[in-house]
């Protein structure tokens, strides 16, 4: 089993030194699901929500969050992302919204946390915008789908 990278030999949390690593193209995809009542999803899909376009707001929030991941998650490196994409898909048969994020850069460290943060914050934004009409919305299955690049190579969820 691999060792935890953010723990030094004394057992203290520390930021990993990536200065000796070569820049490589790195990309990560993550997803999250937001489950709600059919009426809440219909309100979002109709565009009649009193707070405005829920998907547009969630998309922007996810993009902003990816860019601020280093500010939100201790020990993450500040990254110059070259691409952040947040896609939202209504799933009426499941009374859910699927969020998929993609983050990319050429750099010394991966973008998994940025992709996960983008999907998570987009989901939280949907909750925030819809909590007035439904308080028991459930955010679930926030996970890394794929990552490419870097020393650890290619990872893809089997599903």
Short mmCIF file of C-alpha atoms in Angstrom, two decimals:
data_model
loop_
_atom_site.label_atom_id
_atom_site.label_comp_id
_atom_site.label_asym_id
_atom_site.label_seq_id
_atom_site.Cartn_x
_atom_site.Cartn_y
_atom_site.Cartn_z
CA UNK A 1 0.00 0.00 0.00
CA UNK A 2 1.23 3.50 -0.83
CA UNK A 3 2.09 5.97 1.91
CA UNK A 4 0.09 9.11 2.60
CA UNK A 5 1.86 11.89 0.71
CA UNK A 6 0.81 14.79 2.93
CA UNK A 7 2.31 13.33 6.13
CA UNK A 8 6.03 13.79 6.77
CA UNK A 9 8.37 11.39 8.60
CA UNK A 10 7.39 12.97 11.95
CA UNK A 11 3.69 12.35 11.29
CA UNK A 12 2.98 16.03 10.67
CA UNK A 13 0.83 17.37 7.85
CA UNK A 14 2.86 19.10 5.16
CA UNK A 15 2.55 20.33 1.59
CA UNK A 16 4.28 17.99 -0.86
CA UNK A 17 7.32 19.49 -2.61
CA UNK A 18 6.68 19.17 -6.34
CA UNK A 19 9.48 21.48 -7.50
CA UNK A 20 11.58 18.64 -8.97
CA UNK A 21 8.68 17.14 -10.93
CA UNK A 22 8.40 17.70 -14.66
CA UNK A 23 5.43 19.55 -16.10
CA UNK A 24 3.05 17.16 -17.83
CA UNK A 25 -0.48 17.50 -19.18
CA UNK A 26 -2.90 16.39 -16.49
CA UNK A 27 -6.67 16.04 -16.64
CA UNK A 28 -9.30 14.83 -14.20
CA UNK A 29 -13.05 14.20 -14.40
CA UNK A 30 -15.39 13.97 -11.41
CA UNK A 31 -19.12 13.67 -10.86
CA UNK A 32 -21.80 14.32 -8.28
CA UNK A 33 -25.53 13.64 -8.15
CA UNK A 34 -28.25 15.81 -6.66
CA UNK A 35 -31.49 13.95 -5.89
CA UNK A 36 -34.72 15.87 -5.36
CA UNK A 37 -38.50 15.69 -5.74
CA UNK A 38 -39.90 15.59 -9.27
CA UNK A 39 -41.55 18.97 -8.67
CA UNK A 40 -38.24 20.59 -7.73
CA UNK A 41 -36.52 19.20 -10.82
CA UNK A 42 -39.41 20.34 -13.01
CA UNK A 43 -39.07 23.86 -11.55
CA UNK A 44 -35.35 23.89 -12.43
CA UNK A 45 -35.95 22.52 -15.92
CA UNK A 46 -38.77 24.96 -16.69
CA UNK A 47 -36.55 27.96 -15.92
CA UNK A 48 -39.28 29.39 -13.67
CA UNK A 49 -37.24 29.28 -10.46
CA UNK A 50 -37.53 32.66 -8.72
CA UNK A 51 -33.75 32.78 -8.13
CA UNK A 52 -32.97 32.45 -11.84
CA UNK A 53 -31.18 29.87 -13.99
CA UNK A 54 -30.10 27.19 -11.51
CA UNK A 55 -27.86 25.32 -13.96
CA UNK A 56 -26.04 28.47 -15.14
CA UNK A 57 -25.40 29.55 -11.56
CA UNK A 58 -24.22 26.08 -10.51
CA UNK A 59 -21.91 25.89 -13.54
CA UNK A 60 -20.27 29.22 -12.72
CA UNK A 61 -19.96 28.29 -9.03
CA UNK A 62 -18.25 25.01 -9.96
CA UNK A 63 -15.79 26.77 -12.25
CA UNK A 64 -14.98 29.38 -9.61
CA UNK A 65 -14.55 26.68 -6.96
CA UNK A 66 -12.09 24.70 -9.09
CA UNK A 67 -9.96 27.84 -9.42
CA UNK A 68 -10.05 28.35 -5.63
CA UNK A 69 -9.43 24.75 -4.54
CA UNK A 70 -6.02 25.62 -3.11
CA UNK A 71 -7.78 28.19 -0.92
CA UNK A 72 -10.38 25.70 0.31
CA UNK A 73 -8.43 22.46 0.80
CA UNK A 74 -5.36 22.66 3.05
CA UNK A 75 -2.09 21.49 1.47
CA UNK A 76 -3.34 21.76 -2.13
CA UNK A 77 -1.02 23.60 -4.50
CA UNK A 78 -2.25 26.72 -6.31
CA UNK A 79 -2.68 25.66 -9.92
CA UNK A 80 -2.95 27.54 -13.19
CA UNK A 81 -5.82 25.62 -14.73
CA UNK A 82 -6.04 25.74 -18.51
CA UNK A 83 -9.55 24.26 -18.64
CA UNK A 84 -12.48 23.92 -16.27
CA UNK A 85 -15.75 22.57 -17.56
CA UNK A 86 -18.89 21.84 -15.55
CA UNK A 87 -21.76 20.05 -17.27
CA UNK A 88 -25.17 19.52 -15.69
CA UNK A 89 -27.71 16.99 -16.92
CA UNK A 90 -31.27 16.67 -15.68
CA UNK A 91 -32.28 13.04 -15.15
CA UNK A 92 -36.09 13.20 -14.94
CA UNK A 93 -36.50 9.42 -14.64
CA UNK A 94 -34.35 9.50 -11.49
CA UNK A 95 -35.47 12.92 -10.14
CA UNK A 96 -31.81 13.92 -10.15
CA UNK A 97 -29.19 16.14 -11.67
CA UNK A 98 -25.86 14.67 -12.73
CA UNK A 99 -22.89 17.00 -12.60
CA UNK A 100 -19.65 16.19 -14.39
CA UNK A 101 -16.58 18.38 -14.14
CA UNK A 102 -13.35 18.35 -16.13
CA UNK A 103 -10.16 20.14 -15.11
CA UNK A 104 -6.96 20.28 -17.11
CA UNK A 105 -3.50 21.86 -16.98
CA UNK A 106 0.14 21.39 -17.85
CA UNK A 107 1.87 21.27 -14.50
CA UNK A 108 3.67 19.41 -11.75
CA UNK A 109 0.70 18.08 -9.82
CA UNK A 110 -2.69 16.58 -10.57
CA UNK A 111 -6.09 18.23 -10.80
CA UNK A 112 -8.23 15.60 -9.08
CA UNK A 113 -9.08 17.87 -6.14
CA UNK A 114 -10.05 20.69 -8.49
CA UNK A 115 -12.44 18.43 -10.43
CA UNK A 116 -13.95 17.06 -7.21
CA UNK A 117 -14.32 20.56 -5.77
CA UNK A 118 -16.01 21.82 -8.95
CA UNK A 119 -18.59 19.00 -8.89
CA UNK A 120 -19.17 19.39 -5.14
CA UNK A 121 -19.68 23.14 -5.20
CA UNK A 122 -21.95 22.94 -8.25
CA UNK A 123 -24.07 20.42 -6.28
CA UNK A 124 -24.06 22.64 -3.19
CA UNK A 125 -25.17 25.58 -5.33
CA UNK A 126 -28.14 23.61 -6.64
CA UNK A 127 -29.05 22.82 -3.04
CA UNK A 128 -28.68 26.46 -2.01
CA UNK A 129 -30.86 27.72 -4.84
CA UNK A 130 -33.57 25.10 -4.23
CA UNK A 131 -33.66 24.82 -0.43
CA UNK A 132 -36.58 27.25 -0.24
CA UNK A 133 -38.78 24.76 -2.11
CA UNK A 134 -37.24 21.52 -0.78
CA UNK A 135 -34.98 21.07 2.23
CA UNK A 136 -34.34 17.31 1.95
CA UNK A 137 -32.39 17.39 -1.32
CA UNK A 138 -29.59 14.80 -1.24
CA UNK A 139 -26.12 15.25 -2.70
CA UNK A 140 -24.50 11.89 -3.36
CA UNK A 141 -21.80 9.94 -5.11
CA UNK A 142 -19.20 12.66 -5.40
CA UNK A 143 -16.32 10.77 -6.95
CA UNK A 144 -13.34 10.86 -9.25
CA UNK A 145 -14.18 9.28 -12.60
CA UNK A 146 -10.85 9.53 -14.37
CA UNK A 147 -7.42 11.09 -14.15
CA UNK A 148 -4.71 11.18 -16.77
CA UNK A 149 -1.09 12.26 -16.47
CA UNK A 150 1.57 12.29 -13.85
CA UNK A 151 3.65 9.61 -12.21
CA UNK A 152 0.72 7.45 -11.12
CA UNK A 153 -0.57 7.21 -14.69
CA UNK A 154 -4.11 6.69 -15.89
CA UNK A 155 -6.99 5.94 -13.52
CA UNK A 156 -10.55 5.29 -14.67
CA UNK A 157 -13.54 4.11 -12.67
CA UNK A 158 -14.87 0.73 -13.76
CA UNK A 159 -18.60 1.21 -14.15
#
